Amino acid sequence: MTLRHPLDGGAVERFRHLLEPALREAVSALHPWGAKMAAFAMGWSDVDGRPQGGDGGKGLRPAIAMLSAEAVGAPARSALPGAVAVELVHVFSLVHDDIIDNDERRRHRDALWKAYGVGPALLAGDGLLALAVSRLAGQPEASRYLSRALVELVQGQMADMVNENRPWRGTDRVGAAEYAEMAAGKTGALLAASAATGVVLGGAPELGERMWAAGRDLGVAFQIADDILGIWGEPQITGKPVHSDLQREKKTLPVLAALDAGNTAARELSAVLAAGITDEQAARHAAELVEAAGGRAAARSAADRYLARALEVIDDCLPDAAELRALCKSLVNRVT
Amino acid sequence: MTLRHPLDGGAVERFRHLLEPALREAVSALHPWGAKMAAFAMGWSDVDGRPQGGDGGKGLRPAIAMLSAEAVGAPARSALPGAVAVELVHVFSLVHDDIIDNDERRRHRDALWKAYGVGPALLAGDGLLALAVSRLAGQPEASRYLSRALVELVQGQMADMVNENRPWRGTDRVGAAEYAEMAAGKTGALLAASAATGVVLGGAPELGERMWAAGRDLGVAFQIADDILGIWGEPQITGKPVHSDLQREKKTLPVLAALDAGNTAARELSAVLAAGITDEQAARHAAELVEAAGGRAAARSAADRYLARALEVIDDCLPDAAELRALCKSLVNRVT
């Protein structure tokens, strides 16, 4: 998923001087052409390779890894290989996602495939993934979390793709539990790997599994928040057309929860969805019905529950992790 | 690259009962839809998921891994995680290559993207790669060779793609050394990882680097043999249209060597290539000129040199590796 709103940037800013040189060094190991594409995908340069500041990646996942390491008493730097790996995987997944979804825009610029072609972008994505894996190859414990995340990430993306073609109603509809499983893969797995590799590389491997679980829950909360922004967020902020998720029949939690409400608005929504959302007016009407049926509130409260569960585990594992805690909360409590 | 001609199947056949169940078990960890696509890509089933025997993968890279383990006195089974990983990476690379090259056919069937769509195939490829990495994640030494291979594989593929758009003549032409570097990445890296993980998992990590180098040389020899088949091979056997490499302006060694020959045929070839190969007749004429200029013989002898260098290292590292030796030779001495 994409981060659609600026965050409380404290930790992210604090780690930028560590992270960016390490990412640049990693990417420099690619073929020059691949490095150029990677620099564009990272937001470091424009399509011709000219340096460009601005709307690059947010470094959220690396911040989780480095804050987790700090919270077990290690320097942030100890988690740097993990931080670099998760950020590379994140960018890899965005590059491939944009090809898969045929999305032409990313971070207010052309998507990588739009700028360089599908084949080159596909290959650049593969290169980023290869670099990510090589960062941790010598560290079995961290490596295991990273590769588990890769497998679960692909599972979640496949589930998401399959769900788009499933019906809104009937026995084959997508249930809330299935939604959560999909989100835990698509969005949670890499956050889980960030948190788990952070404590592992920080010298506390015994906390790995619990931090993995916390990261997964955080991811579900994050995805739900993103779903809410995908329907009601400001396009200028999200960088996506308004209601795009609705027009695509994405099985997002607000809509699934609305349909399950059993009230008048739910029934009307069901009819609207059955007729198909073919234009912006139908999408706006559907969004109103989702809200009236209680889908937005239900999704908001589900996000809060997942976040609370994640924070409970984090508090228990890492009593001195105020910054990590604040970062997790800011992720889920973006402007909705 | 693709194996275009049946091999001496001894070792490959001998290991099939070990390899195939392990591959099937690995692939079963994917989302059911991903597992279905993977089974198609592996040649185990048709596009609807019905079991199908026949022209599946040849298991060449796994055989190299397991023969290498046996040659250091370990059971073949000890190299199985490496064997599974390299085969998964191989299939991943074919799946993505077919998307990149817009190739509609693979192993006499539809390419995966043609059968299931670009997005799903791309994601299935990512899934295979993720599974490969997870097979070795707990084994740092083997993992390092695998991830090195992934990075070099992507480098080689990028170089190959860039080379297609470079001129045949002039200062920016592709030299023989550059060709070898490209082939060492595109084809050699995964053979190198096969050989190196084989000895590492077989308990002889001290041989890893030398077996890596032997695998890389073997890959260059293999790629040159494939280039020769790509121009003069029988389409019924190779499964590719005749002269397809020539029509695509691929910078293959026979052509590069012919252009460097400096004789009359070389000059004529240069003119033909400058005019552009737009039809089958021009391609046939170019192929004749490559042969007349000595490009085919030069490529053949380069393949023999790389093979000899690989075998020398193998003989030195693994004195009792008759089967591995035979397999390597059969790879390069396919019907040319």
XYZ file of C-alpha atoms in Angstrom, chain B:
336
model
C 18.043 -19.126 -21.192
C 16.017 -22.103 -22.271
C 17.247 -25.558 -22.792
C 16.553 -26.139 -26.427
C 17.463 -29.757 -26.843
C 16.932 -32.885 -24.779
C 19.976 -33.783 -22.747
C 21.643 -36.901 -21.654
C 19.042 -37.383 -18.926
C 20.890 -39.746 -16.565
C 21.396 -37.623 -13.463
C 18.317 -35.521 -14.110
C 16.207 -38.694 -14.230
C 17.897 -40.165 -11.179
C 17.016 -37.125 -9.047
C 13.470 -36.648 -10.281
C 11.905 -38.659 -7.435
C 13.646 -36.365 -4.933
C 13.170 -33.111 -6.733
C 9.609 -33.118 -7.953
C 7.903 -33.791 -4.587
C 10.081 -31.120 -2.988
C 9.169 -28.615 -5.692
C 5.488 -29.465 -5.388
C 5.642 -29.038 -1.648
C 7.368 -25.651 -2.026
C 4.831 -24.390 -4.539
C 1.895 -25.528 -2.398
C 2.776 -22.717 0.037
C 1.521 -20.179 -2.496
C -2.036 -18.850 -2.698
C -4.115 -21.544 -4.525
C -4.298 -19.357 -7.607
C -0.543 -18.830 -7.521
C -0.005 -22.558 -7.065
C -2.152 -23.205 -10.144
C -0.106 -20.782 -12.213
C 3.115 -22.237 -10.853
C 1.983 -25.759 -11.778
C 1.356 -24.549 -15.324
C 4.733 -22.810 -15.482
C 6.405 -25.968 -14.187
C 4.698 -28.052 -16.863
C 2.771 -30.177 -14.353
C -0.673 -29.156 -15.488
C -2.571 -27.500 -18.298
C -4.084 -24.047 -18.169
C -7.184 -25.323 -16.346
C -5.119 -27.076 -13.706
C -5.541 -30.603 -15.119
C -2.486 -32.783 -14.513
C -0.247 -33.051 -17.523
C 2.943 -34.952 -18.036
C 5.524 -34.277 -20.633
C 7.583 -31.303 -21.523
C 8.174 -29.868 -18.070
C 11.398 -28.438 -16.756
C 14.540 -30.414 -17.245
C 15.858 -30.088 -13.724
C 19.313 -29.341 -14.988
C 20.293 -26.830 -12.308
C 19.053 -29.033 -9.459
C 21.055 -31.909 -10.954
C 24.204 -29.779 -10.869
C 23.546 -28.943 -7.207
C 22.911 -32.547 -6.207
C 25.792 -33.986 -8.243
C 28.095 -31.417 -6.636
C 26.959 -32.533 -3.195
C 27.499 -36.181 -4.104
C 30.959 -35.368 -5.410
C 31.989 -34.113 -1.963
C 30.712 -37.322 -0.400
C 27.289 -36.163 0.775
C 23.949 -37.655 -0.182
C 22.126 -35.851 -2.997
C 19.348 -35.101 -0.550
C 21.584 -32.766 1.447
C 21.566 -30.326 -1.481
C 17.809 -30.522 -1.975
C 16.948 -27.067 -0.522
C 19.504 -25.547 -2.889
C 18.259 -27.666 -5.793
C 14.684 -26.533 -5.193
C 15.756 -22.902 -4.823
C 17.705 -22.760 -8.086
C 14.901 -24.446 -10.020
C 12.348 -22.004 -8.600
C 14.588 -19.093 -9.573
C 14.988 -20.580 -13.039
C 11.237 -20.820 -13.570
C 10.748 -17.335 -12.077
C 13.216 -15.961 -14.610
C 11.506 -17.678 -17.550
C 8.110 -16.352 -16.452
C 9.365 -12.779 -16.189
C 11.510 -13.046 -19.349
C 8.506 -14.030 -21.423
C 6.671 -10.933 -20.211
C 9.679 -8.713 -20.885
C 10.336 -10.148 -24.350
C 6.649 -10.413 -25.215
C 7.229 -14.086 -26.068
C 3.910 -15.865 -26.391
C 5.206 -19.435 -26.426
C 7.286 -21.417 -23.968
C 8.010 -25.143 -24.101
C 5.529 -25.578 -26.957
C 2.678 -24.110 -24.879
C 1.398 -20.644 -24.102
C 3.689 -18.542 -21.976
C 2.311 -18.004 -18.475
C 1.346 -14.369 -19.170
C -0.416 -15.425 -22.351
C -2.415 -18.023 -20.441
C -3.273 -15.982 -17.318
C -2.523 -12.319 -18.066
C 0.513 -10.124 -17.440
C -0.344 -9.021 -13.888
C -1.064 -12.498 -12.541
C 2.009 -13.965 -14.254
C 4.237 -11.218 -12.924
C 2.968 -11.875 -9.427
C 3.312 -15.649 -9.801
C 6.937 -15.066 -10.795
C 7.468 -12.944 -7.697
C 5.945 -15.748 -5.656
C 8.350 -18.323 -7.088
C 11.269 -16.047 -6.281
C 10.018 -15.513 -2.731
C 9.726 -19.281 -2.229
C 13.235 -19.799 -3.575
C 14.685 -17.309 -1.128
C 12.767 -18.808 1.767
C 14.155 -22.291 1.038
C 17.663 -21.161 1.942
C 16.946 -18.305 4.359
C 18.220 -20.237 7.359
C 21.529 -21.172 5.704
C 23.716 -18.096 5.438
C 26.425 -19.503 3.191
C 24.076 -21.015 0.615
C 21.856 -17.949 0.890
C 24.728 -15.676 -0.011
C 25.386 -17.592 -3.213
C 21.725 -17.562 -4.130
C 21.318 -13.835 -3.586
C 24.538 -13.110 -5.446
C 23.107 -15.092 -8.340
C 19.870 -13.092 -8.230
C 21.713 -9.793 -8.439
C 23.985 -10.991 -11.262
C 21.073 -12.568 -13.125
C 19.243 -9.240 -13.206
C 22.459 -7.448 -14.212
C 22.907 -9.848 -17.099
C 19.323 -9.494 -18.236
C 19.605 -5.720 -18.145
C 22.834 -5.811 -20.126
C 21.194 -8.116 -22.670
C 18.259 -5.732 -23.029
C 20.507 -2.686 -23.381
C 22.708 -4.500 -25.910
C 19.758 -5.150 -28.207
C 19.494 -1.418 -28.801
C 23.202 -0.824 -29.339
C 24.721 -0.610 -32.812
C 26.521 -3.469 -34.567
C 29.470 -1.282 -35.505
C 31.303 1.766 -34.167
C 32.636 2.704 -30.773
C 29.419 1.788 -28.957
C 29.310 -1.740 -30.386
C 29.178 -4.725 -28.024
C 32.598 -6.346 -27.570
C 33.273 -10.021 -26.927
C 34.280 -9.312 -23.325
C 31.035 -7.479 -22.693
C 29.157 -10.335 -24.264
C 30.853 -12.789 -21.912
C 30.056 -10.633 -18.895
C 26.414 -10.458 -19.931
C 26.218 -14.218 -20.465
C 27.989 -14.893 -17.168
C 25.180 -12.983 -15.457
C 22.187 -14.007 -17.498
C 23.037 -17.677 -17.763
C 26.100 -18.289 -15.604
C 25.002 -16.882 -12.269
C 22.321 -19.449 -11.594
C 24.529 -22.345 -12.727
C 27.210 -20.904 -10.436
C 24.753 -20.847 -7.534
C 23.732 -24.427 -8.345
C 27.293 -25.694 -8.150
C 28.271 -23.566 -5.147
C 25.197 -24.322 -3.024
C 25.686 -27.992 -3.903
C 29.143 -28.192 -2.363
C 28.208 -25.870 0.513
C 25.160 -27.906 1.498
C 27.163 -31.074 0.920
C 29.534 -29.910 3.644
C 32.452 -28.464 1.662
C 31.999 -24.675 1.867
C 35.693 -24.176 1.139
C 34.989 -25.219 -2.464
C 32.140 -22.720 -2.886
C 34.023 -19.904 -4.600
C 35.811 -22.122 -7.094
C 32.657 -24.015 -7.973
C 30.946 -20.647 -8.363
C 33.583 -19.655 -10.920
C 33.245 -22.990 -12.734
C 29.475 -22.588 -12.910
C 29.842 -19.103 -14.325
C 32.161 -20.319 -17.087
C 29.842 -23.199 -17.791
C 27.057 -20.658 -18.170
C 28.967 -18.656 -20.758
C 29.658 -21.849 -22.728
C 25.986 -22.822 -22.415
C 24.824 -19.408 -23.604
C 27.117 -19.494 -26.626
C 25.792 -22.960 -27.523
C 22.301 -21.537 -27.194
C 23.199 -18.624 -29.457
C 24.358 -21.077 -32.102
C 21.094 -23.013 -31.806
C 19.213 -19.713 -31.951
C 20.559 -19.156 -35.458
C 21.022 -22.634 -36.871
C 18.880 -24.870 -34.633
C 15.800 -26.703 -35.835
C 12.681 -24.763 -34.838
C 10.859 -28.041 -34.113
C 13.504 -28.799 -31.501
C 14.203 -25.327 -30.148
C 10.513 -24.390 -30.030
C 11.444 -20.924 -31.314
C 10.997 -19.422 -34.763
C 14.095 -19.885 -36.905
C 16.511 -16.934 -36.869
C 14.482 -15.189 -34.153
C 17.632 -13.893 -32.458
C 18.799 -12.364 -35.736
C 15.481 -10.704 -36.408
C 15.590 -9.203 -32.932
C 19.109 -7.842 -33.399
C 20.273 -9.794 -30.372
C 24.002 -9.306 -29.907
C 24.936 -12.975 -29.991
C 28.508 -14.201 -30.117
C 28.425 -15.820 -33.575
C 27.432 -12.485 -35.114
C 29.821 -10.414 -33.020
C 32.679 -12.771 -33.871
C 31.779 -12.708 -37.560
C 31.798 -8.910 -37.617
C 35.237 -8.912 -36.025
C 36.655 -11.284 -38.665
C 37.546 -8.481 -41.080
C 36.996 -10.591 -44.223
C 34.696 -10.101 -47.204
C 31.794 -11.958 -45.634
C 32.147 -9.804 -42.514
C 31.911 -6.627 -44.568
C 28.891 -7.926 -46.427
C 27.283 -8.964 -43.143
C 27.893 -5.517 -41.744
C 26.024 -3.981 -44.673
C 23.133 -6.438 -44.309
C 22.815 -5.657 -40.612
C 23.038 -1.915 -41.250
C 20.129 -2.209 -43.683
C 18.103 -3.950 -40.976
C 16.827 -7.539 -40.930
C 13.196 -7.137 -41.733
C 12.226 -10.486 -43.169
C 13.066 -14.159 -43.119
C 15.054 -13.943 -46.353
C 17.349 -11.267 -44.943
C 17.767 -13.330 -41.789
C 18.727 -16.421 -43.790
C 21.227 -14.431 -45.793
C 22.712 -12.951 -42.607
C 23.029 -16.432 -41.100
C 24.930 -17.611 -44.187
C 27.256 -14.634 -43.961
C 27.882 -15.188 -40.252
C 28.930 -18.741 -41.062
C 31.020 -17.731 -44.085
C 32.825 -15.074 -42.040
C 33.752 -17.739 -39.496
C 31.414 -16.564 -36.726
C 29.890 -19.967 -36.124
C 33.265 -21.684 -35.820
C 34.645 -18.915 -33.594
C 31.637 -19.142 -31.293
C 31.941 -22.923 -31.182
C 35.553 -22.682 -30.187
C 34.827 -20.013 -27.558
C 32.186 -22.310 -26.053
C 34.728 -25.111 -25.970
C 37.264 -22.884 -24.213
C 34.806 -21.807 -21.503
C 33.694 -25.393 -21.032
C 37.294 -26.603 -20.750
C 38.041 -23.958 -18.131
C 34.976 -24.974 -16.119
C 35.873 -28.657 -16.336
C 39.438 -28.000 -15.249
C 38.222 -26.378 -12.033
C 35.644 -29.094 -11.462
C 38.244 -31.818 -11.966
C 40.495 -30.084 -9.503
C 37.815 -29.508 -6.846
C 35.903 -32.739 -7.337
C 38.080 -35.581 -8.620
C 35.167 -38.055 -8.445
C 32.591 -36.136 -10.400
C 32.270 -38.130 -13.609
C 28.507 -37.651 -13.795
C 28.724 -33.907 -13.202
C 31.433 -33.683 -15.857
C 29.280 -35.577 -18.347
C 26.295 -33.361 -17.619
C 28.328 -30.185 -18.172
C 29.646 -31.491 -21.468
C 26.210 -32.517 -22.679
C 24.948 -28.994 -22.003
C 27.427 -27.377 -24.295
C 27.634 -30.120 -26.888
C 24.005 -30.139 -27.833
C 23.190 -30.584 -31.507
C 24.703 -27.519 -33.077
